[in-house]
Structures are given as structure tokens and as C-alpha cells.
Amino acid sequence: MTILPDIPRLYTALAEWLACLMYIIALRRRFGRTGTILIAGGWLAGLSVFLQVTGNVPLAWWIPCMAAAVVGMYSLLYLCCSLSAREAGYCCARAFILAEFAASLEWQIHCLLWPQRGAWEPLPLLLLIVIYAGVYGFVYRFEFRRVRRRPELGITRRALSSAVVMALAAFAVSNFAFAQTGEATMDLFYIRTLVDLAGVLVLSIQQEQLMEASLHRELEAMDNVLHRQYEQYQQSRESIRLINRHCHDLKLQIAAIRAEQDPGKQAAALDEMESGIRMCEAQNKTGNPVLDTLLTAKSLYCQQHDINFTCVADGHLLDFMPTGDICTIVGTALDNATESVQTLADPEKRLIRTAIYAQHGFVMLRFENYCETEVKLDADGMPPHGYGVRTVRAAAEKYGGTMTVHCEDNWFILRVLLPHRSEKTGRAQQ
């Protein structure tokens, strides 16, 4: 039985660093690009020195040294990525097993091709580059790109415990025979590589289940938002119907009073009241009854809560949309805006501006609200836990449109751009 050299320690350090680097690239970072590069580069140098120095320690010290390397991986992920301690532990477990698999696979192929060659000759180094690029490129292409689009991991204690137990089990089984004999053979390499591969696959399946559960929760939250918006629309429509009826009754009362008494000052006051009633009836007449209802309800709400709400809207531009989608886009965007400005202590800063207009063959819906602190966006351009904003984006994409959000000069701006499907024009102001 041929005794083969074990994996070079620097190869292991590089594998662990690359596994952590994929998470750093895919997830939100705590620091800017320069700071992250400096931290990651310094960590790689430190780990390489540590593993090289501890490469010939007795077998009894091997497990503590590996544990120290894992703690280092955890520290790098927690320091560079905007993760909780629980999420960092989960990512560390996955990154560790992936690094073990990549290093084991590369060195097994090396020993099959050149069992007598050193690790630092040109061909072995080329093999290292090809294998590591293939393994990490494949994993990033088919898994981490989706993590980048959905950076909220939502790791529970149970998920963390399961990942740690599976990672420890895979590591123990893959290195059990080597720990017993202290010698590496091709059979042991086969066992180690296959067990590490099984660990990677099991943890990937767990990740898929977690992402599906997260997507299910998000869809459920979005569905709740849709139902809430439609219920609010129904309530607002009934309230406006009652207001219109009261306005009509009030006009009849004014007419009766005028018929009975006709002093000059009283007539002037009655004229003013009637004019105010006409203004109340005319407000938010955008040409779209659903939009009228939403805007009128939101105007009344803003008046009650000392919010300055202004709107310029051409409701005919939304005639092609059903009631539910108008409620989703306009109602959700205005709800988010009012919730945001209500947190401001100064009533003078509670400002909301809305505009719906045609622009270069498209329909632009623009919602702005004043904000004192900048809203941090994730890699997908969404506010954290922004289920309402995601429902707006989903509704816009349904019509081939887009949605963007950004902060500019203490204003949070949400834009929805839709293809123009209406030939009608018109504008109403509030």
C-alpha cells in the first residue's frame, strides 16, 4: 500500500479562504471594498502562517488546531459580512465542509496523476487553480448567486444546530481512518472526498429547504399585504360614499336656510361653505375611481396625523390595471411612506409627494417621503425586510415594468415605471 503525502497546509488555507470569500461576495458587507480586501488578505496571510507552523504538531494537537482554524473562519465571516452570530455560525459550517471537499478532491487528483511530484511545481499549481476554480465557480454559479439575490438567510437555532452537527459528522467520518493510522493512502483519500461531498450535498439540500421556507414566508407576507390593501380600499370606498352623501345633505340644508333668511353676511358665509363643499367633492378627481378612492382616503388619514401630502396624478393612465394591482402599487407605496414619516417628531418634516404621469411612452409612478436617516438597501436594491416594497416590484414586473428605490437629499424615492397602455390623458391636482 503506497503511503502518500497529506494535503499541503497552504492548500488547505487557500481552500478555507475561498469558501469564506464566496459568502463575503454574496452577502452584505460591514465595511467598504478596501476595508474588506485588507481584512480578508490579512486573514489569509495569518491563517497560512498558523497552518504552516502547526503542520507537524502531534496528532493529539491536530483537532485543536483545526478547531482554531474554524474559529478563524467564523471570525472572518462575522467581521466582514453583515451577519448575526447565528448566521455566521451557519455560514461557517457550510464553508468549512466545502473547503474540506475542495482541498480533498484537488489533492486526490494530484496524487492520482503525480504521486511523486511536489505541490509547488508548475503542473500541480495549474491543477490547483483549475480544481479550485471549477469547484468554487460551480457552487457560486448554482447556489450563491441565489443567496446574493436573497441575502436574508433567516437561520433558526434548529437550522444552525443541524448544520453544525452535519458538518462535524462529515468531518469526523472523513478523517476518522486518517486519525487512527496517521498515514494517508489512496483509499483514505477516496473515503474522505466522498464523505466531504456527501456533507456538501446534505448542507446544500438544507440550504434549499431554508430558502424555500423563506420564500414561502415572504409570499405569505406579500399576500397579507395585498389582502390588507384591498380591504382598506373597500373601507375607503364606503367612507367616501358616506362623505358624498353628507355633502349632498349639507347642500340641501344650506339651500333651505338661504330660502328662509337672507342677511348679507350670512349669505356670504353660506356661499363660502358651499364653495368649500365643492372643493371637497372635486379633490382627487384623477379620472380613475379606484385611484380617487385611495388618494382621498390617504388624504384624510394624513390630515388627521399632521402629514403634508401632495399629489399630481393622471388616473386615466392606470385604467388598464385591475383594482387589486392599483391597490397593491399605490396603496402599499403610500402606506410605507406614511409609516415612515409618522416616526418624525417634527410635523414640518412629515412630507409626502406623489406623482403619476406619462413619460416617453411609459407611465411613471413616483412616491417620495422625507426621511432623516438614510435607508440601507440590500444587494438586490431593496430595504431590509421590505415585504411591501417587494409586492410593489412584483406587481410592476407583472406588466413588464420596473421598480427602483433610492435615497437622495433626505428623501426616500420609490419609482415604478410601466409600459403606457392607455390613450386617455388628463390630470388632476390635490
PDB file of N, CA and C in Angstrom, residues 75-163:
ATOM      1  N   SER A  75     -14.702  33.994  12.559  1.00  0.00           N
ATOM      2  CA  SER A  75     -14.375  35.392  12.830  1.00  0.00           C
ATOM      3  C   SER A  75     -14.340  36.207  11.545  1.00  0.00           C
ATOM      4  N   LEU A  76     -13.787  35.633  10.481  1.00  0.00           N
ATOM      5  CA  LEU A  76     -13.717  36.345   9.208  1.00  0.00           C
ATOM      6  C   LEU A  76     -15.110  36.617   8.662  1.00  0.00           C
ATOM      7  N   LEU A  77     -15.981  35.625   8.702  1.00  0.00           N
ATOM      8  CA  LEU A  77     -17.338  35.803   8.188  1.00  0.00           C
ATOM      9  C   LEU A  77     -18.116  36.815   9.023  1.00  0.00           C
ATOM     10  N   TYR A  78     -17.994  36.728  10.332  1.00  0.00           N
ATOM     11  CA  TYR A  78     -18.735  37.639  11.197  1.00  0.00           C
ATOM     12  C   TYR A  78     -18.221  39.067  11.068  1.00  0.00           C
ATOM     13  N   LEU A  79     -16.911  39.202  10.865  1.00  0.00           N
ATOM     14  CA  LEU A  79     -16.319  40.535  10.786  1.00  0.00           C
ATOM     15  C   LEU A  79     -16.619  41.211   9.453  1.00  0.00           C
ATOM     16  N   CYS A  80     -16.555  40.451   8.361  1.00  0.00           N
ATOM     17  CA  CYS A  80     -16.692  41.049   7.036  1.00  0.00           C
ATOM     18  C   CYS A  80     -18.136  41.130   6.555  1.00  0.00           C
ATOM     19  N   CYS A  81     -18.986  40.214   6.983  1.00  0.00           N
ATOM     20  CA  CYS A  81     -20.370  40.186   6.500  1.00  0.00           C
ATOM     21  C   CYS A  81     -21.309  40.747   7.557  1.00  0.00           C
ATOM     22  N   SER A  82     -22.379  41.357   7.083  1.00  0.00           N
ATOM     23  CA  SER A  82     -23.386  41.901   7.990  1.00  0.00           C
ATOM     24  C   SER A  82     -24.309  40.759   8.424  1.00  0.00           C
ATOM     25  N   LEU A  83     -23.800  39.934   9.333  1.00  0.00           N
ATOM     26  CA  LEU A  83     -24.498  38.732   9.779  1.00  0.00           C
ATOM     27  C   LEU A  83     -24.650  38.757  11.291  1.00  0.00           C
ATOM     28  N   SER A  84     -25.678  38.066  11.769  1.00  0.00           N
ATOM     29  CA  SER A  84     -25.792  37.819  13.200  1.00  0.00           C
ATOM     30  C   SER A  84     -24.851  36.682  13.570  1.00  0.00           C
ATOM     31  N   ALA A  85     -24.646  36.492  14.864  1.00  0.00           N
ATOM     32  CA  ALA A  85     -23.767  35.411  15.314  1.00  0.00           C
ATOM     33  C   ALA A  85     -24.280  34.051  14.848  1.00  0.00           C
ATOM     34  N   ARG A  86     -25.594  33.884  14.859  1.00  0.00           N
ATOM     35  CA  ARG A  86     -26.175  32.610  14.427  1.00  0.00           C
ATOM     36  C   ARG A  86     -25.966  32.385  12.933  1.00  0.00           C
ATOM     37  N   GLU A  87     -26.187  33.423  12.133  1.00  0.00           N
ATOM     38  CA  GLU A  87     -25.995  33.296  10.688  1.00  0.00           C
ATOM     39  C   GLU A  87     -24.533  33.056  10.338  1.00  0.00           C
ATOM     40  N   ALA A  88     -23.631  33.719  11.061  1.00  0.00           N
ATOM     41  CA  ALA A  88     -22.202  33.499  10.816  1.00  0.00           C
ATOM     42  C   ALA A  88     -21.808  32.062  11.133  1.00  0.00           C
ATOM     43  N   GLY A  89     -22.369  31.493  12.199  1.00  0.00           N
ATOM     44  CA  GLY A  89     -22.077  30.095  12.529  1.00  0.00           C
ATOM     45  C   GLY A  89     -22.566  29.143  11.456  1.00  0.00           C
ATOM     46  N   TYR A  90     -23.753  29.406  10.920  1.00  0.00           N
ATOM     47  CA  TYR A  90     -24.279  28.555   9.852  1.00  0.00           C
ATOM     48  C   TYR A  90     -23.400  28.628   8.605  1.00  0.00           C
ATOM     49  N   CYS A  91     -23.044  29.845   8.213  1.00  0.00           N
ATOM     50  CA  CYS A  91     -22.189  30.012   7.027  1.00  0.00           C
ATOM     51  C   CYS A  91     -20.825  29.380   7.244  1.00  0.00           C
ATOM     52  N   CYS A  92     -20.317  29.473   8.456  1.00  0.00           N
ATOM     53  CA  CYS A  92     -19.014  28.876   8.755  1.00  0.00           C
ATOM     54  C   CYS A  92     -19.053  27.358   8.600  1.00  0.00           C
ATOM     55  N   ALA A  93     -20.119  26.727   9.074  1.00  0.00           N
ATOM     56  CA  ALA A  93     -20.237  25.266   8.948  1.00  0.00           C
ATOM     57  C   ALA A  93     -20.250  24.846   7.479  1.00  0.00           C
ATOM     58  N   ARG A  94     -20.997  25.579   6.663  1.00  0.00           N
ATOM     59  CA  ARG A  94     -21.064  25.243   5.244  1.00  0.00           C
ATOM     60  C   ARG A  94     -19.743  25.515   4.545  1.00  0.00           C
ATOM     61  N   ALA A  95     -19.124  26.642   4.873  1.00  0.00           N
ATOM     62  CA  ALA A  95     -17.856  26.992   4.236  1.00  0.00           C
ATOM     63  C   ALA A  95     -16.762  25.987   4.605  1.00  0.00           C
ATOM     64  N   PHE A  96     -16.752  25.523   5.832  1.00  0.00           N
ATOM     65  CA  PHE A  96     -15.723  24.581   6.271  1.00  0.00           C
ATOM     66  C   PHE A  96     -15.803  23.263   5.509  1.00  0.00           C
ATOM     67  N   ILE A  97     -17.011  22.704   5.391  1.00  0.00           N
ATOM     68  CA  ILE A  97     -17.148  21.430   4.678  1.00  0.00           C
ATOM     69  C   ILE A  97     -16.848  21.607   3.191  1.00  0.00           C
ATOM     70  N   LEU A  98     -17.259  22.728   2.619  1.00  0.00           N
ATOM     71  CA  LEU A  98     -16.940  22.978   1.218  1.00  0.00           C
ATOM     72  C   LEU A  98     -15.432  23.078   1.007  1.00  0.00           C
ATOM     73  N   ALA A  99     -14.740  23.733   1.926  1.00  0.00           N
ATOM     74  CA  ALA A  99     -13.277  23.830   1.821  1.00  0.00           C
ATOM     75  C   ALA A  99     -12.628  22.463   1.966  1.00  0.00           C
ATOM     76  N   GLU A 100     -13.136  21.644   2.880  1.00  0.00           N
ATOM     77  CA  GLU A 100     -12.597  20.299   3.045  1.00  0.00           C
ATOM     78  C   GLU A 100     -12.758  19.483   1.761  1.00  0.00           C
ATOM     79  N   PHE A 101     -13.923  19.597   1.140  1.00  0.00           N
ATOM     80  CA  PHE A 101     -14.157  18.850  -0.097  1.00  0.00           C
ATOM     81  C   PHE A 101     -13.245  19.328  -1.220  1.00  0.00           C
ATOM     82  N   ALA A 102     -13.131  20.648  -1.398  1.00  0.00           N
ATOM     83  CA  ALA A 102     -12.302  21.176  -2.481  1.00  0.00           C
ATOM     84  C   ALA A 102     -10.843  20.766  -2.311  1.00  0.00           C
ATOM     85  N   ALA A 103     -10.327  20.889  -1.090  1.00  0.00           N
ATOM     86  CA  ALA A 103      -8.927  20.525  -0.847  1.00  0.00           C
ATOM     87  C   ALA A 103      -8.705  19.030  -1.027  1.00  0.00           C
ATOM     88  N   SER A 104      -9.652  18.212  -0.550  1.00  0.00           N
ATOM     89  CA  SER A 104      -9.505  16.762  -0.669  1.00  0.00           C
ATOM     90  C   SER A 104      -9.574  16.311  -2.125  1.00  0.00           C
ATOM     91  N   LEU A 105     -10.522  16.865  -2.888  1.00  0.00           N
ATOM     92  CA  LEU A 105     -10.653  16.497  -4.293  1.00  0.00           C
ATOM     93  C   LEU A 105      -9.400  16.875  -5.083  1.00  0.00           C
ATOM     94  N   GLU A 106      -8.904  18.091  -4.870  1.00  0.00           N
ATOM     95  CA  GLU A 106      -7.725  18.536  -5.616  1.00  0.00           C
ATOM     96  C   GLU A 106      -6.514  17.668  -5.304  1.00  0.00           C
ATOM     97  N   TRP A 107      -6.306  17.355  -4.035  1.00  0.00           N
ATOM     98  CA  TRP A 107      -5.109  16.589  -3.676  1.00  0.00           C
ATOM     99  C   TRP A 107      -5.243  15.129  -4.094  1.00  0.00           C
ATOM    100  N   GLN A 108      -6.447  14.598  -4.091  1.00  0.00           N
ATOM    101  CA  GLN A 108      -6.628  13.228  -4.574  1.00  0.00           C
ATOM    102  C   GLN A 108      -6.280  13.133  -6.054  1.00  0.00           C
ATOM    103  N   ILE A 109      -6.747  14.076  -6.863  1.00  0.00           N
ATOM    104  CA  ILE A 109      -6.411  14.076  -8.289  1.00  0.00           C
ATOM    105  C   ILE A 109      -4.918  14.282  -8.483  1.00  0.00           C
ATOM    106  N   HIS A 110      -4.314  15.129  -7.673  1.00  0.00           N
ATOM    107  CA  HIS A 110      -2.873  15.345  -7.745  1.00  0.00           C
ATOM    108  C   HIS A 110      -2.126  14.035  -7.500  1.00  0.00           C
ATOM    109  N   CYS A 111      -2.547  13.296  -6.459  1.00  0.00           N
ATOM    110  CA  CYS A 111      -1.864  12.039  -6.135  1.00  0.00           C
ATOM    111  C   CYS A 111      -2.113  10.963  -7.193  1.00  0.00           C
ATOM    112  N   LEU A 112      -3.254  10.999  -7.850  1.00  0.00           N
ATOM    113  CA  LEU A 112      -3.508  10.055  -8.934  1.00  0.00           C
ATOM    114  C   LEU A 112      -2.609  10.336 -10.134  1.00  0.00           C
ATOM    115  N   LEU A 113      -2.401  11.607 -10.446  1.00  0.00           N
ATOM    116  CA  LEU A 113      -1.611  11.969 -11.627  1.00  0.00           C
ATOM    117  C   LEU A 113      -0.118  11.974 -11.346  1.00  0.00           C
ATOM    118  N   TRP A 114       0.287  12.586 -10.260  1.00  0.00           N
ATOM    119  CA  TRP A 114       1.720  12.754  -9.971  1.00  0.00           C
ATOM    120  C   TRP A 114       1.989  12.445  -8.502  1.00  0.00           C
ATOM    121  N   PRO A 115       1.965  11.185  -8.123  1.00  0.00           N
ATOM    122  CA  PRO A 115       2.157  10.843  -6.702  1.00  0.00           C
ATOM    123  C   PRO A 115       3.534  11.225  -6.170  1.00  0.00           C
ATOM    124  N   GLN A 116       4.522  11.370  -7.047  1.00  0.00           N
ATOM    125  CA  GLN A 116       5.866  11.689  -6.591  1.00  0.00           C
ATOM    126  C   GLN A 116       6.242  13.148  -6.774  1.00  0.00           C
ATOM    127  N   ARG A 117       5.372  13.939  -7.368  1.00  0.00           N
ATOM    128  CA  ARG A 117       5.702  15.336  -7.603  1.00  0.00           C
ATOM    129  C   ARG A 117       5.356  16.184  -6.393  1.00  0.00           C
ATOM    130  N   GLY A 118       6.118  17.278  -6.223  1.00  0.00           N
ATOM    131  CA  GLY A 118       5.851  18.197  -5.139  1.00  0.00           C
ATOM    132  C   GLY A 118       4.652  19.080  -5.441  1.00  0.00           C
ATOM    133  N   ALA A 119       4.197  19.762  -4.410  1.00  0.00           N
ATOM    134  CA  ALA A 119       2.985  20.562  -4.554  1.00  0.00           C
ATOM    135  C   ALA A 119       3.224  21.889  -5.257  1.00  0.00           C
ATOM    136  N   TRP A 120       4.490  22.319  -5.350  1.00  0.00           N
ATOM    137  CA  TRP A 120       4.750  23.667  -5.840  1.00  0.00           C
ATOM    138  C   TRP A 120       5.387  23.690  -7.220  1.00  0.00           C
ATOM    139  N   GLU A 121       5.286  22.598  -7.938  1.00  0.00           N
ATOM    140  CA  GLU A 121       5.758  22.583  -9.325  1.00  0.00           C
ATOM    141  C   GLU A 121       4.679  23.184 -10.228  1.00  0.00           C
ATOM    142  N   PRO A 122       5.033  23.583 -11.441  1.00  0.00           N
ATOM    143  CA  PRO A 122       4.072  24.282 -12.313  1.00  0.00           C
ATOM    144  C   PRO A 122       2.792  23.503 -12.577  1.00  0.00           C
ATOM    145  N   LEU A 123       2.909  22.213 -12.940  1.00  0.00           N
ATOM    146  CA  LEU A 123       1.708  21.438 -13.260  1.00  0.00           C
ATOM    147  C   LEU A 123       0.786  21.260 -12.046  1.00  0.00           C
ATOM    148  N   PRO A 124       1.316  20.901 -10.861  1.00  0.00           N
ATOM    149  CA  PRO A 124       0.435  20.833  -9.690  1.00  0.00           C
ATOM    150  C   PRO A 124      -0.223  22.168  -9.355  1.00  0.00           C
ATOM    151  N   LEU A 125       0.483  23.261  -9.519  1.00  0.00           N
ATOM    152  CA  LEU A 125      -0.121  24.564  -9.260  1.00  0.00           C
ATOM    153  C   LEU A 125      -1.232  24.868 -10.266  1.00  0.00           C
ATOM    154  N   LEU A 126      -1.008  24.487 -11.532  1.00  0.00           N
ATOM    155  CA  LEU A 126      -2.057  24.669 -12.529  1.00  0.00           C
ATOM    156  C   LEU A 126      -3.279  23.821 -12.186  1.00  0.00           C
ATOM    157  N   LEU A 127      -3.047  22.592 -11.732  1.00  0.00           N
ATOM    158  CA  LEU A 127      -4.162  21.739 -11.315  1.00  0.00           C
ATOM    159  C   LEU A 127      -4.908  22.364 -10.144  1.00  0.00           C
ATOM    160  N   LEU A 128      -4.168  22.937  -9.203  1.00  0.00           N
ATOM    161  CA  LEU A 128      -4.800  23.602  -8.066  1.00  0.00           C
ATOM    162  C   LEU A 128      -5.737  24.705  -8.534  1.00  0.00           C
ATOM    163  N   ILE A 129      -5.271  25.512  -9.461  1.00  0.00           N
ATOM    164  CA  ILE A 129      -6.094  26.614  -9.959  1.00  0.00           C
ATOM    165  C   ILE A 129      -7.340  26.088 -10.655  1.00  0.00           C
ATOM    166  N   VAL A 130      -7.164  25.050 -11.494  1.00  0.00           N
ATOM    167  CA  VAL A 130      -8.295  24.526 -12.255  1.00  0.00           C
ATOM    168  C   VAL A 130      -9.339  23.900 -11.331  1.00  0.00           C
ATOM    169  N   ILE A 131      -8.901  23.088 -10.375  1.00  0.00           N
ATOM    170  CA  ILE A 131      -9.851  22.403  -9.494  1.00  0.00           C
ATOM    171  C   ILE A 131     -10.569  23.395  -8.587  1.00  0.00           C
ATOM    172  N   TYR A 132      -9.824  24.292  -7.960  1.00  0.00           N
ATOM    173  CA  TYR A 132     -10.458  25.255  -7.078  1.00  0.00           C
ATOM    174  C   TYR A 132     -11.408  26.173  -7.847  1.00  0.00           C
ATOM    175  N   ALA A 133     -10.978  26.602  -9.031  1.00  0.00           N
ATOM    176  CA  ALA A 133     -11.852  27.458  -9.842  1.00  0.00           C
ATOM    177  C   ALA A 133     -13.108  26.697 -10.249  1.00  0.00           C
ATOM    178  N   GLY A 134     -12.957  25.417 -10.606  1.00  0.00           N
ATOM    179  CA  GLY A 134     -14.119  24.625 -11.001  1.00  0.00           C
ATOM    180  C   GLY A 134     -15.090  24.400  -9.854  1.00  0.00           C
ATOM    181  N   VAL A 135     -14.563  24.016  -8.683  1.00  0.00           N
ATOM    182  CA  VAL A 135     -15.427  23.719  -7.535  1.00  0.00           C
ATOM    183  C   VAL A 135     -16.145  24.973  -7.052  1.00  0.00           C
ATOM    184  N   TYR A 136     -15.374  26.021  -6.769  1.00  0.00           N
ATOM    185  CA  TYR A 136     -15.985  27.230  -6.219  1.00  0.00           C
ATOM    186  C   TYR A 136     -16.812  27.967  -7.269  1.00  0.00           C
ATOM    187  N   GLY A 137     -16.378  27.921  -8.521  1.00  0.00           N
ATOM    188  CA  GLY A 137     -17.170  28.542  -9.574  1.00  0.00           C
ATOM    189  C   GLY A 137     -18.505  27.853  -9.763  1.00  0.00           C
ATOM    190  N   PHE A 138     -18.495  26.518  -9.707  1.00  0.00           N
ATOM    191  CA  PHE A 138     -19.738  25.763  -9.857  1.00  0.00           C
ATOM    192  C   PHE A 138     -20.688  26.059  -8.705  1.00  0.00           C
ATOM    193  N   VAL A 139     -20.182  26.033  -7.473  1.00  0.00           N
ATOM    194  CA  VAL A 139     -21.026  26.271  -6.309  1.00  0.00           C
ATOM    195  C   VAL A 139     -21.590  27.689  -6.346  1.00  0.00           C
ATOM    196  N   TYR A 140     -20.751  28.655  -6.709  1.00  0.00           N
ATOM    197  CA  TYR A 140     -21.233  30.032  -6.746  1.00  0.00           C
ATOM    198  C   TYR A 140     -22.278  30.212  -7.845  1.00  0.00           C
ATOM    199  N   ARG A 141     -22.040  29.583  -8.979  1.00  0.00           N
ATOM    200  CA  ARG A 141     -22.949  29.742 -10.119  1.00  0.00           C
ATOM    201  C   ARG A 141     -24.332  29.189  -9.814  1.00  0.00           C
ATOM    202  N   PHE A 142     -24.402  28.044  -9.159  1.00  0.00           N
ATOM    203  CA  PHE A 142     -25.689  27.376  -8.987  1.00  0.00           C
ATOM    204  C   PHE A 142     -26.309  27.575  -7.606  1.00  0.00           C
ATOM    205  N   GLU A 143     -25.587  28.198  -6.682  1.00  0.00           N
ATOM    206  CA  GLU A 143     -26.181  28.363  -5.356  1.00  0.00           C
ATOM    207  C   GLU A 143     -25.987  29.760  -4.799  1.00  0.00           C
ATOM    208  N   PHE A 144     -24.767  30.271  -4.841  1.00  0.00           N
ATOM    209  CA  PHE A 144     -24.501  31.519  -4.148  1.00  0.00           C
ATOM    210  C   PHE A 144     -25.072  32.719  -4.884  1.00  0.00           C
ATOM    211  N   ARG A 145     -25.302  32.607  -6.176  1.00  0.00           N
ATOM    212  CA  ARG A 145     -25.942  33.724  -6.877  1.00  0.00           C
ATOM    213  C   ARG A 145     -27.365  33.919  -6.387  1.00  0.00           C
ATOM    214  N   ARG A 146     -28.027  32.834  -6.038  1.00  0.00           N
ATOM    215  CA  ARG A 146     -29.376  32.966  -5.469  1.00  0.00           C
ATOM    216  C   ARG A 146     -29.325  33.528  -4.058  1.00  0.00           C
ATOM    217  N   VAL A 147     -28.271  33.156  -3.311  1.00  0.00           N
ATOM    218  CA  VAL A 147     -28.100  33.736  -1.979  1.00  0.00           C
ATOM    219  C   VAL A 147     -27.886  35.229  -2.093  1.00  0.00           C
ATOM    220  N   ARG A 148     -27.182  35.648  -3.147  1.00  0.00           N
ATOM    221  CA  ARG A 148     -26.934  37.083  -3.337  1.00  0.00           C
ATOM    222  C   ARG A 148     -28.227  37.829  -3.631  1.00  0.00           C
ATOM    223  N   ARG A 149     -29.129  37.198  -4.384  1.00  0.00           N
ATOM    224  CA  ARG A 149     -30.403  37.851  -4.665  1.00  0.00           C
ATOM    225  C   ARG A 149     -31.314  37.862  -3.449  1.00  0.00           C
ATOM    226  N   ARG A 150     -31.122  36.911  -2.531  1.00  0.00           N
ATOM    227  CA  ARG A 150     -31.954  36.832  -1.325  1.00  0.00           C
ATOM    228  C   ARG A 150     -31.023  36.712  -0.122  1.00  0.00           C
ATOM    229  N   PRO A 151     -30.389  37.843   0.288  1.00  0.00           N
ATOM    230  CA  PRO A 151     -29.382  37.769   1.329  1.00  0.00           C
ATOM    231  C   PRO A 151     -29.916  37.527   2.732  1.00  0.00           C
ATOM    232  N   GLU A 152     -31.235  37.629   2.959  1.00  0.00           N
ATOM    233  CA  GLU A 152     -31.770  37.364   4.281  1.00  0.00           C
ATOM    234  C   GLU A 152     -31.832  35.858   4.485  1.00  0.00           C
ATOM    235  N   LEU A 153     -30.918  35.339   5.307  1.00  0.00           N
ATOM    236  CA  LEU A 153     -30.816  33.884   5.453  1.00  0.00           C
ATOM    237  C   LEU A 153     -31.917  33.323   6.341  1.00  0.00           C
ATOM    238  N   GLY A 154     -32.295  34.047   7.381  1.00  0.00           N
ATOM    239  CA  GLY A 154     -33.355  33.573   8.265  1.00  0.00           C
ATOM    240  C   GLY A 154     -33.001  32.275   8.957  1.00  0.00           C
ATOM    241  N   ILE A 155     -31.795  32.205   9.545  1.00  0.00           N
ATOM    242  CA  ILE A 155     -31.323  30.978  10.184  1.00  0.00           C
ATOM    243  C   ILE A 155     -31.901  30.875  11.591  1.00  0.00           C
ATOM    244  N   THR A 156     -32.568  29.762  11.859  1.00  0.00           N
ATOM    245  CA  THR A 156     -33.103  29.491  13.191  1.00  0.00           C
ATOM    246  C   THR A 156     -32.077  28.689  13.995  1.00  0.00           C
ATOM    247  N   ARG A 157     -32.324  28.578  15.284  1.00  0.00           N
ATOM    248  CA  ARG A 157     -31.429  27.771  16.124  1.00  0.00           C
ATOM    249  C   ARG A 157     -31.403  26.319  15.663  1.00  0.00           C
ATOM    250  N   ARG A 158     -32.548  25.836  15.248  1.00  0.00           N
ATOM    251  CA  ARG A 158     -32.606  24.449  14.784  1.00  0.00           C
ATOM    252  C   ARG A 158     -31.790  24.270  13.519  1.00  0.00           C
ATOM    253  N   ALA A 159     -31.885  25.228  12.598  1.00  0.00           N
ATOM    254  CA  ALA A 159     -31.108  25.133  11.361  1.00  0.00           C
ATOM    255  C   ALA A 159     -29.619  25.202  11.652  1.00  0.00           C
ATOM    256  N   LEU A 160     -29.222  26.080  12.556  1.00  0.00           N
ATOM    257  CA  LEU A 160     -27.804  26.181  12.920  1.00  0.00           C
ATOM    258  C   LEU A 160     -27.311  24.888  13.552  1.00  0.00           C
ATOM    259  N   SER A 161     -28.094  24.341  14.489  1.00  0.00           N
ATOM    260  CA  SER A 161     -27.683  23.094  15.153  1.00  0.00           C
ATOM    261  C   SER A 161     -27.544  21.964  14.149  1.00  0.00           C
ATOM    262  N   SER A 162     -28.496  21.862  13.218  1.00  0.00           N
ATOM    263  CA  SER A 162     -28.433  20.804  12.216  1.00  0.00           C
ATOM    264  C   SER A 162     -27.204  20.954  11.332  1.00  0.00           C
ATOM    265  N   ALA A 163     -26.915  22.185  10.914  1.00  0.00           N
ATOM    266  CA  ALA A 163     -25.755  22.401  10.043  1.00  0.00           C
ATOM    267  C   ALA A 163     -24.463  22.067  10.765  1.00  0.00           C
TER     268      ALA A 163
END
